[in-house]
Amino acid sequence: MNYQRTVQIDAETLGAALEQLERRHPQMKSILRDDSGQIRRAHQIFVNGEQVRKPALDTPLKETDRVEFLTAIAGG
Amino acid sequence: MRREQAAESVRAQWGELLQEIGTSAADRYSTGAAPPRELFAAAGAAGLHGLFLPAALGGRDADAVTWGAALEEIGYLCEDPAFPLLLSIHTSIAFLVAETGVPRLVHSYALPMARGQCVPALAFSEGTDLFSMRTRATASGSGFKLSGHKEFITGGMIADVFLTYASTERGDLVACLVEAADKGVEVTATDGFGLRTAGPAQLTLTDVSVPAERVVALTDGLSNAQTFLNSRRLSIASYVPGQMRMLLERTVTQLHKRVRYGQSLMNLPNVQAAVGRMYVALETSRAMAHRAQEHLDRGAAHPVFDPVISAAKHQVTEQALALADEAFRVLGGHAYYGDPRYGMYLRDHFGLIAGAGTQDLLEINLGLCAGRDPAPTSHPDTHKGSIRHDTPVQRHPATPGELSAHRPDRR
């Protein structure tokens, strides 16, 4: 993403937002999702600052919602 | 009280066995030999592994507080510094395999691991970032063929089975069990700086066939591994304070025996101050470990990356090294030349800097967690909207940042 940290997207659900992001930046897909298309559990997702404990692709979004990804991973 | 009971239970039930395991530690350290496999089998038969495991595996289903207190006591009693590390790795892998709920995996692997009859090791690190693993899992029949190389495998030299992570053709990570006896598996010893009684090894895989029945995680092995490492951090935070306690007591005993200017070293104020700092290091470590254990028992811990658990591992590691530093300063030549256990302790605990997530990566991750823009409800005066978050860890340039989502305008 060329170190771009914020993007504006029009979408009604989390899944639709991800699809748009992946269309713009195809390399994001394998980072965000596993082979089955689900969001990797390693990503902690926040909507307007509140953590979504079990994020689902059909999580609804409304105008001006802000979705954040916190990816805290480490080696062994 | 629960902690005291758990510690007493360890002393009463397994004290002699832990002493036996520790007896040969100094000799084995010089030759780089892990505890004999028979001792793990004996520990399993005596129920030591089971203390940490669910009832479904014949375990006692102990909560994190009990489990942590027991690990601390094992760290204190066993003079082989690698034993609590290996024991906790074995039980963590047994637990992870059992959690799949796949009967064949549970019966063939998790149960024997829980009895100490099958020794597992983690084959994860290979000197790359996590999105660039070079070990490949190529679909083959209903399973995979694995090829690649894994470095830094703690306990690899005595392992029967390796929990191995490999990249699939589609860029995901799969987790599966590779047996040491599988065709194409080569295990070689690593002569490292420390953890010499942990049997460190490297693993080379050449077209190793892994049947579908041995797949632990078919997708999202990345998150699977992170969940495992999250639990590893709590294990480290739990057993290391026991080893710190052992070193503090050993140091104080020596300081009472050694005489300078007609009095024991322990009477000198500068030495008392050093011992005071060692005590602070120990007790702050225990406090962090206890808080993390209670946090997990309350169900408040994040399963993949929990900040409280990670902070505990970080703090315990730093304090364990600080404690050793103080011991070397007050004991001088005795610690350096006179008693090999100080060197063993120092070298092994340096390994914690890299273990289950390097200290600096944990700092980055903790900074990300603690530095998040607070939720709107967190504080009424919080300024919103201008803070940007850095999410990359492993310094991966393509790691996602933040989306702002807009519902299409329907007016």
GROMACS .gro file of C-alpha atoms in nm:
model
  487
    1MET     CA    1   0.000   0.000   0.000
    2ASN     CA    2   0.305   0.223  -0.037
    3TYR     CA    3   0.291   0.280   0.337
    4GLN     CA    4  -0.053   0.439   0.298
    5ARG     CA    5  -0.221   0.377   0.630
    6THR     CA    6  -0.572   0.502   0.568
    7VAL     CA    7  -0.805   0.451   0.277
    8GLN     CA    8  -1.159   0.575   0.218
    9ILE     CA    9  -1.404   0.309   0.099
   10ASP     CA   10  -1.775   0.299   0.031
   11ALA     CA   11  -1.918  -0.024   0.166
   12GLU     CA   12  -2.211  -0.154   0.367
   13THR     CA   13  -2.034  -0.447   0.527
   14LEU     CA   14  -1.688  -0.539   0.645
   15GLY     CA   15  -1.665  -0.802   0.372
   16ALA     CA   16  -1.754  -0.550   0.101
   17ALA     CA   17  -1.496  -0.309   0.238
   18LEU     CA   18  -1.229  -0.578   0.227
   19GLU     CA   19  -1.319  -0.670  -0.130
   20GLN     CA   20  -1.276  -0.312  -0.238
   21LEU     CA   21  -0.948  -0.282  -0.054
   22GLU     CA   22  -0.823  -0.602  -0.217
   23ARG     CA   23  -0.925  -0.479  -0.562
   24ARG     CA   24  -0.715  -0.168  -0.508
   25HIS     CA   25  -0.429  -0.357  -0.347
   26PRO     CA   26  -0.439  -0.725  -0.452
   27GLN     CA   27  -0.138  -0.813  -0.237
   28MET     CA   28  -0.350  -0.748   0.070
   29LYS     CA   29  -0.576  -1.046   0.014
   30SER     CA   30  -0.345  -1.320   0.138
   31ILE     CA   31  -0.244  -1.105   0.431
   32LEU     CA   32  -0.597  -1.026   0.541
   33ARG     CA   33  -0.763  -1.360   0.467
   34ASP     CA   34  -0.685  -1.726   0.486
   35ASP     CA   35  -0.733  -1.975   0.203
   36SER     CA   36  -1.100  -2.015   0.288
   37GLY     CA   37  -1.163  -1.642   0.251
   38GLN     CA   38  -1.212  -1.579   0.622
   39ILE     CA   39  -1.037  -1.292   0.799
   40ARG     CA   40  -0.727  -1.420   0.972
   41ARG     CA   41  -0.774  -1.437   1.348
   42ALA     CA   42  -0.437  -1.272   1.395
   43HIS     CA   43  -0.593  -0.942   1.290
   44GLN     CA   44  -0.765  -0.760   1.571
   45ILE     CA   45  -1.041  -0.544   1.425
   46PHE     CA   46  -1.187  -0.229   1.573
   47VAL     CA   47  -1.490  -0.038   1.449
   48ASN     CA   48  -1.490   0.318   1.573
   49GLY     CA   49  -1.242   0.224   1.840
   50GLU     CA   50  -1.440  -0.070   1.978
   51GLN     CA   51  -1.290  -0.414   1.930
   52VAL     CA   52  -1.504  -0.659   1.737
   53ARG     CA   53  -1.434  -0.986   1.918
   54LYS     CA   54  -1.563  -1.213   1.644
   55PRO     CA   55  -1.545  -1.015   1.322
   56ALA     CA   56  -1.766  -1.149   1.045
   57LEU     CA   57  -1.769  -1.051   0.683
   58ASP     CA   58  -2.134  -0.945   0.712
   59THR     CA   59  -2.060  -0.704   0.998
   60PRO     CA   60  -2.264  -0.397   0.895
   61LEU     CA   61  -2.097  -0.061   0.847
   62LYS     CA   62  -2.249   0.281   0.828
   63GLU     CA   63  -2.129   0.607   0.685
   64THR     CA   64  -1.816   0.749   0.853
   65ASP     CA   65  -1.747   0.426   1.038
   66ARG     CA   66  -1.379   0.373   1.089
   67VAL     CA   67  -1.241   0.019   1.072
   68GLU     CA   68  -0.893  -0.045   1.207
   69PHE     CA   69  -0.674  -0.352   1.184
   70LEU     CA   70  -0.421  -0.424   1.455
   71THR     CA   71  -0.191  -0.703   1.354
   72ALA     CA   72   0.023  -0.808   1.646
   73ILE     CA   73   0.228  -1.106   1.534
   74ALA     CA   74   0.569  -1.241   1.619
   75GLY     CA   75   0.802  -1.527   1.542
   76GLY     CA   76   0.870  -1.826   1.762
   77MET     CA   77  -0.377  -2.035   4.893
   78ARG     CA   78  -0.432  -2.206   4.562
   79ARG     CA   79  -0.080  -2.113   4.460
   80GLU     CA   80   0.068  -2.255   4.781
   81GLN     CA   81  -0.128  -2.577   4.742
   82ALA     CA   82  -0.011  -2.617   4.384
   83ALA     CA   83   0.351  -2.559   4.487
   84GLU     CA   84   0.321  -2.804   4.775
   85SER     CA   85   0.164  -3.060   4.544
   86VAL     CA   86   0.461  -3.030   4.306
   87ARG     CA   87   0.709  -3.072   4.593
   88ALA     CA   88   0.526  -3.370   4.739
   89GLN     CA   89   0.444  -3.557   4.420
   90TRP     CA   90   0.729  -3.479   4.187
   91GLY     CA   91   1.008  -3.332   4.399
   92GLU     CA   92   1.227  -3.641   4.380
   93LEU     CA   93   1.178  -3.683   4.009
   94LEU     CA   94   1.262  -3.316   3.944
   95GLN     CA   95   1.572  -3.356   4.156
   96GLU     CA   96   1.673  -3.662   3.955
   97ILE     CA   97   1.626  -3.472   3.630
   98GLY     CA   98   1.835  -3.185   3.764
   99THR     CA   99   2.117  -3.398   3.903
  100SER     CA  100   2.288  -3.454   3.573
  101ALA     CA  101   2.215  -3.106   3.435
  102ALA     CA  102   2.562  -2.952   3.480
  103ASP     CA  103   2.732  -3.248   3.312
  104ARG     CA  104   2.478  -3.257   3.031
  105TYR     CA  105   2.513  -2.883   2.983
  106SER     CA  106   2.883  -2.921   2.905
  107THR     CA  107   2.813  -3.189   2.645
  108GLY     CA  108   2.494  -3.032   2.511
  109ALA     CA  109   2.268  -3.323   2.599
  110ALA     CA  110   1.895  -3.294   2.663
  111PRO     CA  111   1.732  -3.479   2.951
  112PRO     CA  112   1.705  -3.849   2.861
  113ARG     CA  113   1.374  -3.932   2.697
  114GLU     CA  114   1.306  -4.186   2.969
  115LEU     CA  115   1.280  -3.900   3.217
  116PHE     CA  116   1.002  -3.741   3.014
  117ALA     CA  117   0.827  -4.076   3.002
  118ALA     CA  118   0.874  -4.107   3.378
  119ALA     CA  119   0.739  -3.754   3.426
  120GLY     CA  120   0.440  -3.838   3.209
  121ALA     CA  121   0.376  -4.163   3.393
  122ALA     CA  122   0.395  -3.976   3.724
  123GLY     CA  123   0.128  -3.737   3.599
  124LEU     CA  124   0.344  -3.427   3.567
  125HIS     CA  125   0.226  -3.345   3.214
  126GLY     CA  126  -0.133  -3.409   3.313
  127LEU     CA  127  -0.132  -3.129   3.565
  128PHE     CA  128  -0.140  -2.886   3.274
  129LEU     CA  129  -0.381  -3.067   3.046
  130PRO     CA  130  -0.759  -3.100   3.009
  131ALA     CA  131  -0.949  -3.389   3.158
  132ALA     CA  132  -1.012  -3.525   2.808
  133LEU     CA  133  -0.642  -3.604   2.793
  134GLY     CA  134  -0.641  -3.757   3.137
  135GLY     CA  135  -0.526  -3.431   3.287
  136ARG     CA  136  -0.637  -3.235   3.590
  137ASP     CA  137  -0.774  -2.941   3.396
  138ALA     CA  138  -0.593  -2.696   3.621
  139ASP     CA  139  -0.670  -2.326   3.580
  140ALA     CA  140  -0.395  -2.085   3.484
  141VAL     CA  141  -0.324  -1.977   3.843
  142THR     CA  142  -0.270  -2.336   3.960
  143TRP     CA  143  -0.080  -2.425   3.647
  144GLY     CA  144   0.141  -2.116   3.676
  145ALA     CA  145   0.218  -2.181   4.042
  146ALA     CA  146   0.314  -2.537   3.960
  147LEU     CA  147   0.539  -2.425   3.676
  148GLU     CA  148   0.709  -2.171   3.902
  149GLU     CA  149   0.777  -2.443   4.157
  150ILE     CA  150   0.915  -2.675   3.890
  151GLY     CA  151   1.143  -2.392   3.776
  152TYR     CA  152   1.258  -2.351   4.135
  153LEU     CA  153   1.312  -2.720   4.214
  154CYS     CA  154   1.462  -2.856   3.894
  155GLU     CA  155   1.826  -2.776   3.838
  156ASP     CA  156   1.800  -2.851   3.470
  157PRO     CA  157   1.707  -2.503   3.345
  158ALA     CA  158   1.561  -2.641   3.022
  159PHE     CA  159   1.324  -2.889   3.181
  160PRO     CA  160   1.031  -2.657   3.263
  161LEU     CA  161   1.070  -2.501   2.919
  162LEU     CA  162   1.054  -2.839   2.746
  163LEU     CA  163   0.773  -2.964   2.967
  164SER     CA  164   0.563  -2.657   2.893
  165ILE     CA  165   0.631  -2.685   2.519
  166HIS     CA  166   0.524  -3.050   2.524
  167THR     CA  167   0.202  -2.978   2.708
  168SER     CA  168   0.126  -2.670   2.496
  169ILE     CA  169   0.154  -2.876   2.178
  170ALA     CA  170  -0.055  -3.158   2.329
  171PHE     CA  171  -0.317  -2.900   2.421
  172LEU     CA  172  -0.317  -2.745   2.073
  173VAL     CA  173  -0.349  -3.084   1.903
  174ALA     CA  174  -0.629  -3.183   2.141
  175GLU     CA  175  -0.813  -2.861   2.065
  176THR     CA  176  -0.856  -2.970   1.703
  177GLY     CA  177  -1.109  -3.223   1.835
  178VAL     CA  178  -1.007  -3.461   1.558
  179PRO     CA  179  -1.027  -3.806   1.720
  180ARG     CA  180  -0.738  -3.953   1.527
  181LEU     CA  181  -0.508  -3.664   1.613
  182VAL     CA  182  -0.613  -3.678   1.976
  183HIS     CA  183  -0.570  -4.055   2.001
  184SER     CA  184  -0.248  -4.089   1.804
  185TYR     CA  185  -0.067  -3.778   1.920
  186ALA     CA  186  -0.225  -3.566   2.194
  187LEU     CA  187  -0.280  -3.853   2.436
  188PRO     CA  188   0.071  -4.001   2.398
  189MET     CA  189   0.214  -3.649   2.437
  190ALA     CA  190   0.011  -3.608   2.754
  191ARG     CA  191   0.165  -3.927   2.891
  192GLY     CA  192   0.521  -3.829   2.801
  193GLN     CA  193   0.532  -4.118   2.553
  194CYS     CA  194   0.553  -3.897   2.246
  195VAL     CA  195   0.786  -3.597   2.259
  196PRO     CA  196   0.684  -3.304   2.038
  197ALA     CA  197   0.867  -2.989   1.927
  198LEU     CA  198   0.768  -2.674   1.745
  199ALA     CA  199   0.909  -2.630   1.393
  200PHE     CA  200   0.818  -2.272   1.311
  201SER     CA  201   1.108  -2.026   1.288
  202GLU     CA  202   1.317  -2.023   0.975
  203GLY     CA  203   1.477  -1.681   0.968
  204THR     CA  204   1.212  -1.507   0.759
  205ASP     CA  205   0.916  -1.284   0.827
  206LEU     CA  206   0.594  -1.474   0.874
  207PHE     CA  207   0.456  -1.393   0.531
  208SER     CA  208   0.767  -1.523   0.358
  209MET     CA  209   0.816  -1.870   0.499
  210ARG     CA  210   1.016  -2.080   0.257
  211THR     CA  211   0.908  -2.422   0.380
  212ARG     CA  212   0.652  -2.533   0.125
  213ALA     CA  213   0.347  -2.754   0.161
  214THR     CA  214   0.248  -2.879  -0.184
  215ALA     CA  215  -0.085  -3.054  -0.217
  216SER     CA  216  -0.033  -3.427  -0.268
  217GLY     CA  217  -0.330  -3.660  -0.271
  218SER     CA  218  -0.540  -3.570   0.030
  219GLY     CA  219  -0.237  -3.444   0.220
  220PHE     CA  220   0.081  -3.250   0.150
  221LYS     CA  221   0.444  -3.289   0.059
  222LEU     CA  222   0.670  -3.069   0.269
  223SER     CA  223   1.011  -2.934   0.175
  224GLY     CA  224   1.216  -2.674   0.355
  225HIS     CA  225   1.434  -2.597   0.651
  226LYS     CA  226   1.349  -2.496   1.005
  227GLU     CA  227   1.600  -2.338   1.238
  228PHE     CA  228   1.602  -2.295   1.614
  229ILE     CA  229   1.392  -2.591   1.727
  230THR     CA  230   1.397  -2.616   2.105
  231GLY     CA  231   1.392  -2.982   2.202
  232GLY     CA  232   1.430  -3.095   1.842
  233MET     CA  233   1.698  -3.352   1.921
  234ILE     CA  234   1.466  -3.557   2.139
  235ALA     CA  235   1.145  -3.498   1.943
  236ASP     CA  236   0.934  -3.776   1.796
  237VAL     CA  237   0.707  -3.536   1.615
  238PHE     CA  238   0.732  -3.178   1.492
  239LEU     CA  239   0.442  -2.934   1.481
  240THR     CA  240   0.545  -2.786   1.150
  241TYR     CA  241   0.421  -2.474   0.972
  242ALA     CA  242   0.459  -2.444   0.597
  243SER     CA  243   0.339  -2.217   0.315
  244THR     CA  244   0.082  -2.347   0.071
  245GLU     CA  245   0.076  -2.263  -0.297
  246ARG     CA  246  -0.194  -2.004  -0.228
  247GLY     CA  247   0.010  -1.821   0.033
  248ASP     CA  248  -0.160  -1.953   0.344
  249LEU     CA  249   0.015  -2.139   0.623
  250VAL     CA  250  -0.075  -2.497   0.709
  251ALA     CA  251   0.016  -2.663   1.039
  252CYS     CA  252   0.081  -3.035   1.046
  253LEU     CA  253   0.263  -3.305   1.236
  254VAL     CA  254   0.583  -3.438   1.085
  255GLU     CA  255   0.732  -3.744   1.248
  256ALA     CA  256   1.105  -3.763   1.305
  257ALA     CA  257   1.094  -4.108   1.146
  258ASP     CA  258   0.924  -3.987   0.827
  259LYS     CA  259   1.116  -4.040   0.504
  260GLY     CA  260   1.291  -3.716   0.403
  261VAL     CA  261   1.330  -3.582   0.756
  262GLU     CA  262   1.675  -3.486   0.878
  263VAL     CA  263   1.734  -3.357   1.230
  264THR     CA  264   2.071  -3.201   1.311
  265ALA     CA  265   2.202  -3.062   1.637
  266THR     CA  266   2.249  -2.689   1.685
  267ASP     CA  267   2.536  -2.582   1.903
  268GLY     CA  268   2.395  -2.263   2.046
  269PHE     CA  269   2.493  -2.008   2.308
  270GLY     CA  270   2.258  -2.146   2.570
  271LEU     CA  271   1.974  -2.388   2.636
  272ARG     CA  272   2.226  -2.663   2.588
  273THR     CA  273   2.016  -2.912   2.781
  274ALA     CA  274   1.713  -2.830   2.565
  275GLY     CA  275   1.834  -3.039   2.271
  276PRO     CA  276   1.826  -2.755   2.015
  277ALA     CA  277   1.810  -2.870   1.657
  278GLN     CA  278   1.749  -2.781   1.296
  279LEU     CA  279   1.507  -2.968   1.075
  280THR     CA  280   1.545  -3.028   0.704
  281LEU     CA  281   1.247  -3.160   0.509
  282THR     CA  282   1.284  -3.308   0.162
  283ASP     CA  283   0.957  -3.410  -0.004
  284VAL     CA  284   0.817  -3.538   0.322
  285SER     CA  285   0.472  -3.689   0.274
  286VAL     CA  286   0.223  -3.579   0.535
  287PRO     CA  287  -0.117  -3.746   0.520
  288ALA     CA  288  -0.435  -3.546   0.573
  289GLU     CA  289  -0.483  -3.713   0.912
  290ARG     CA  290  -0.183  -3.524   1.044
  291VAL     CA  291  -0.301  -3.177   0.948
  292VAL     CA  292  -0.362  -2.968   1.258
  293ALA     CA  293  -0.467  -2.648   1.081
  294LEU     CA  294  -0.558  -2.656   0.714
  295THR     CA  295  -0.597  -2.279   0.688
  296ASP     CA  296  -0.475  -1.974   0.877
  297GLY     CA  297  -0.175  -2.146   1.029
  298LEU     CA  298  -0.046  -1.796   1.094
  299SER     CA  299  -0.314  -1.732   1.356
  300ASN     CA  300  -0.283  -2.087   1.484
  301ALA     CA  301   0.086  -2.029   1.551
  302GLN     CA  302   0.021  -1.691   1.711
  303THR     CA  303  -0.230  -1.850   1.949
  304PHE     CA  304   0.031  -2.107   2.040
  305LEU     CA  305   0.296  -1.840   2.098
  306ASN     CA  306   0.056  -1.639   2.311
  307SER     CA  307   0.028  -1.935   2.547
  308ARG     CA  308   0.404  -1.987   2.533
  309ARG     CA  309   0.457  -1.636   2.667
  310LEU     CA  310   0.249  -1.715   2.972
  311SER     CA  311   0.447  -2.035   3.031
  312ILE     CA  312   0.773  -1.841   3.018
  313ALA     CA  313   0.639  -1.575   3.251
  314SER     CA  314   0.530  -1.849   3.490
  315TYR     CA  315   0.831  -2.081   3.522
  316VAL     CA  316   1.112  -1.826   3.502
  317PRO     CA  317   1.032  -1.661   3.840
  318GLY     CA  318   1.095  -2.001   3.999
  319GLN     CA  319   1.442  -2.006   3.846
  320MET     CA  320   1.495  -1.647   3.961
  321ARG     CA  321   1.400  -1.748   4.313
  322MET     CA  322   1.646  -2.036   4.299
  323LEU     CA  323   1.928  -1.806   4.185
  324LEU     CA  324   1.850  -1.543   4.447
  325GLU     CA  325   1.858  -1.802   4.726
  326ARG     CA  326   2.177  -1.957   4.592
  327THR     CA  327   2.338  -1.614   4.575
  328VAL     CA  328   2.234  -1.519   4.928
  329THR     CA  329   2.368  -1.849   5.063
  330GLN     CA  330   2.703  -1.779   4.902
  331LEU     CA  331   2.709  -1.420   5.024
  332HIS     CA  332   2.664  -1.538   5.382
  333LYS     CA  333   2.956  -1.780   5.344
  334ARG     CA  334   3.204  -1.541   5.187
  335VAL     CA  335   3.402  -1.312   5.413
  336ARG     CA  336   3.553  -0.972   5.345
  337TYR     CA  337   3.707  -0.745   5.607
  338GLY     CA  338   3.619  -0.989   5.878
  339GLN     CA  339   3.250  -1.010   5.802
  340SER     CA  340   3.020  -1.189   5.563
  341LEU     CA  341   2.958  -1.019   5.231
  342MET     CA  342   2.592  -1.012   5.317
  343ASN     CA  343   2.668  -0.757   5.590
  344LEU     CA  344   2.800  -0.498   5.345
  345PRO     CA  345   2.543  -0.230   5.257
  346ASN     CA  346   2.624  -0.226   4.885
  347VAL     CA  347   2.569  -0.603   4.875
  348GLN     CA  348   2.245  -0.569   5.067
  349ALA     CA  349   2.131  -0.313   4.810
  350ALA     CA  350   2.216  -0.552   4.526
  351VAL     CA  351   2.020  -0.830   4.694
  352GLY     CA  352   1.736  -0.583   4.742
  353ARG     CA  353   1.734  -0.514   4.368
  354MET     CA  354   1.733  -0.887   4.300
  355TYR     CA  355   1.434  -0.925   4.529
  356VAL     CA  356   1.249  -0.644   4.352
  357ALA     CA  357   1.327  -0.812   4.018
  358LEU     CA  358   1.184  -1.140   4.145
  359GLU     CA  359   0.872  -1.002   4.305
  360THR     CA  360   0.780  -0.768   4.016
  361SER     CA  361   0.819  -1.066   3.784
  362ARG     CA  362   0.596  -1.282   4.000
  363ALA     CA  363   0.339  -1.005   4.024
  364MET     CA  364   0.324  -0.970   3.646
  365ALA     CA  365   0.301  -1.346   3.599
  366HIS     CA  366   0.024  -1.377   3.857
  367ARG     CA  367  -0.170  -1.092   3.699
  368ALA     CA  368  -0.145  -1.256   3.356
  369GLN     CA  369  -0.259  -1.593   3.495
  370GLU     CA  370  -0.559  -1.435   3.666
  371HIS     CA  371  -0.636  -1.236   3.354
  372LEU     CA  372  -0.653  -1.561   3.156
  373ASP     CA  373  -0.867  -1.734   3.419
  374ARG     CA  374  -1.116  -1.445   3.407
  375GLY     CA  375  -1.158  -1.507   3.035
  376ALA     CA  376  -1.026  -1.160   2.964
  377ALA     CA  377  -0.723  -1.261   2.759
  378HIS     CA  378  -0.711  -1.220   2.385
  379PRO     CA  379  -0.643  -1.566   2.239
  380VAL     CA  380  -0.402  -1.456   1.966
  381PHE     CA  381  -0.205  -1.165   2.111
  382ASP     CA  382  -0.280  -1.061   2.463
  383PRO     CA  383  -0.105  -0.746   2.587
  384VAL     CA  384  -0.109  -0.842   2.956
  385ILE     CA  385   0.046  -1.183   2.887
  386SER     CA  386   0.302  -1.035   2.647
  387ALA     CA  387   0.395  -0.762   2.895
  388ALA     CA  388   0.448  -1.032   3.158
  389LYS     CA  389   0.682  -1.229   2.933
  390HIS     CA  390   0.869  -0.912   2.847
  391GLN     CA  391   0.904  -0.799   3.206
  392VAL     CA  392   1.005  -1.140   3.340
  393THR     CA  393   1.272  -1.173   3.072
  394GLU     CA  394   1.424  -0.835   3.146
  395GLN     CA  395   1.414  -0.891   3.521
  396ALA     CA  396   1.560  -1.243   3.495
  397LEU     CA  397   1.860  -1.099   3.314
  398ALA     CA  398   1.887  -0.808   3.558
  399LEU     CA  399   1.888  -1.052   3.847
  400ALA     CA  400   2.172  -1.252   3.692
  401ASP     CA  401   2.365  -0.933   3.631
  402GLU     CA  402   2.341  -0.845   4.000
  403ALA     CA  403   2.450  -1.195   4.102
  404PHE     CA  404   2.762  -1.174   3.889
  405ARG     CA  405   2.846  -0.833   4.031
  406VAL     CA  406   2.824  -0.935   4.396
  407LEU     CA  407   2.974  -1.282   4.363
  408GLY     CA  408   3.253  -1.199   4.120
  409GLY     CA  409   3.475  -1.497   4.038
  410HIS     CA  410   3.254  -1.746   4.218
  411ALA     CA  411   2.968  -1.687   3.975
  412TYR     CA  412   3.198  -1.671   3.675
  413TYR     CA  413   3.433  -1.960   3.753
  414GLY     CA  414   3.319  -2.132   4.067
  415ASP     CA  415   2.965  -2.250   4.000
  416PRO     CA  416   2.854  -2.344   3.648
  417ARG     CA  417   2.490  -2.288   3.730
  418TYR     CA  418   2.525  -1.910   3.713
  419GLY     CA  419   2.653  -1.933   3.357
  420MET     CA  420   2.382  -2.182   3.263
  421TYR     CA  421   2.118  -1.950   3.402
  422LEU     CA  422   2.255  -1.646   3.222
  423ARG     CA  423   2.298  -1.816   2.885
  424ASP     CA  424   1.956  -1.982   2.898
  425HIS     CA  425   1.775  -1.668   2.999
  426PHE     CA  426   1.936  -1.471   2.717
  427GLY     CA  427   1.738  -1.708   2.497
  428LEU     CA  428   1.419  -1.559   2.632
  429ILE     CA  429   1.497  -1.238   2.446
  430ALA     CA  430   1.407  -1.425   2.127
  431GLY     CA  431   1.163  -1.679   2.267
  432ALA     CA  432   0.794  -1.664   2.169
  433GLY     CA  433   0.839  -1.325   2.005
  434THR     CA  434   1.150  -1.112   2.043
  435GLN     CA  435   1.145  -0.844   2.308
  436ASP     CA  436   1.153  -0.562   2.055
  437LEU     CA  437   0.866  -0.709   1.854
  438LEU     CA  438   0.663  -0.740   2.170
  439GLU     CA  439   0.742  -0.377   2.248
  440ILE     CA  440   0.618  -0.274   1.904
  441ASN     CA  441   0.303  -0.479   1.942
  442LEU     CA  442   0.241  -0.352   2.293
  443GLY     CA  443   0.296   0.001   2.173
  444LEU     CA  444   0.038  -0.055   1.902
  445CYS     CA  445  -0.212  -0.189   2.153
  446ALA     CA  446  -0.150   0.075   2.418
  447GLY     CA  447  -0.116   0.354   2.164
  448ARG     CA  448  -0.445   0.299   1.990
  449ASP     CA  449  -0.679   0.592   1.958
  450PRO     CA  450  -0.916   0.528   2.250
  451ALA     CA  451  -1.274   0.433   2.180
  452PRO     CA  452  -1.516   0.729   2.186
  453THR     CA  453  -1.661   0.611   2.515
  454SER     CA  454  -1.323   0.576   2.686
  455HIS     CA  455  -1.283   0.939   2.784
  456PRO     CA  456  -1.508   1.233   2.705
  457ASP     CA  457  -1.219   1.469   2.636
  458THR     CA  458  -1.033   1.244   2.398
  459HIS     CA  459  -0.956   1.405   2.067
  460LYS     CA  460  -1.074   1.194   1.777
  461GLY     CA  461  -1.000   1.168   1.415
  462SER     CA  462  -0.645   1.280   1.367
  463ILE     CA  463  -0.442   0.990   1.502
  464ARG     CA  464  -0.319   0.730   1.258
  465HIS     CA  465  -0.218   0.383   1.358
  466ASP     CA  466   0.083   0.189   1.251
  467THR     CA  467  -0.019  -0.169   1.239
  468PRO     CA  468   0.278  -0.336   1.076
  469VAL     CA  469   0.462  -0.584   1.287
  470GLN     CA  470   0.756  -0.776   1.142
  471ARG     CA  471   0.797  -0.448   0.957
  472HIS     CA  472   0.600  -0.583   0.665
  473PRO     CA  473   0.527  -0.295   0.429
  474ALA     CA  474   0.203  -0.441   0.306
  475THR     CA  475   0.040  -0.502   0.642
  476PRO     CA  476  -0.295  -0.335   0.655
  477GLY     CA  477  -0.362  -0.007   0.816
  478GLU     CA  478  -0.704   0.136   0.867
  479LEU     CA  479  -1.013   0.159   0.657
  480SER     CA  480  -1.272   0.426   0.670
  481ALA     CA  481  -1.593   0.272   0.549
  482HIS     CA  482  -1.882   0.469   0.404
  483ARG     CA  483  -2.223   0.337   0.331
  484PRO     CA  484  -2.322   0.436  -0.022
  485ASP     CA  485  -2.533   0.750  -0.015
  486ARG     CA  486  -2.901   0.655  -0.058
  487ARG     CA  487  -3.056   0.995  -0.033
   0.00000   0.00000   0.00000
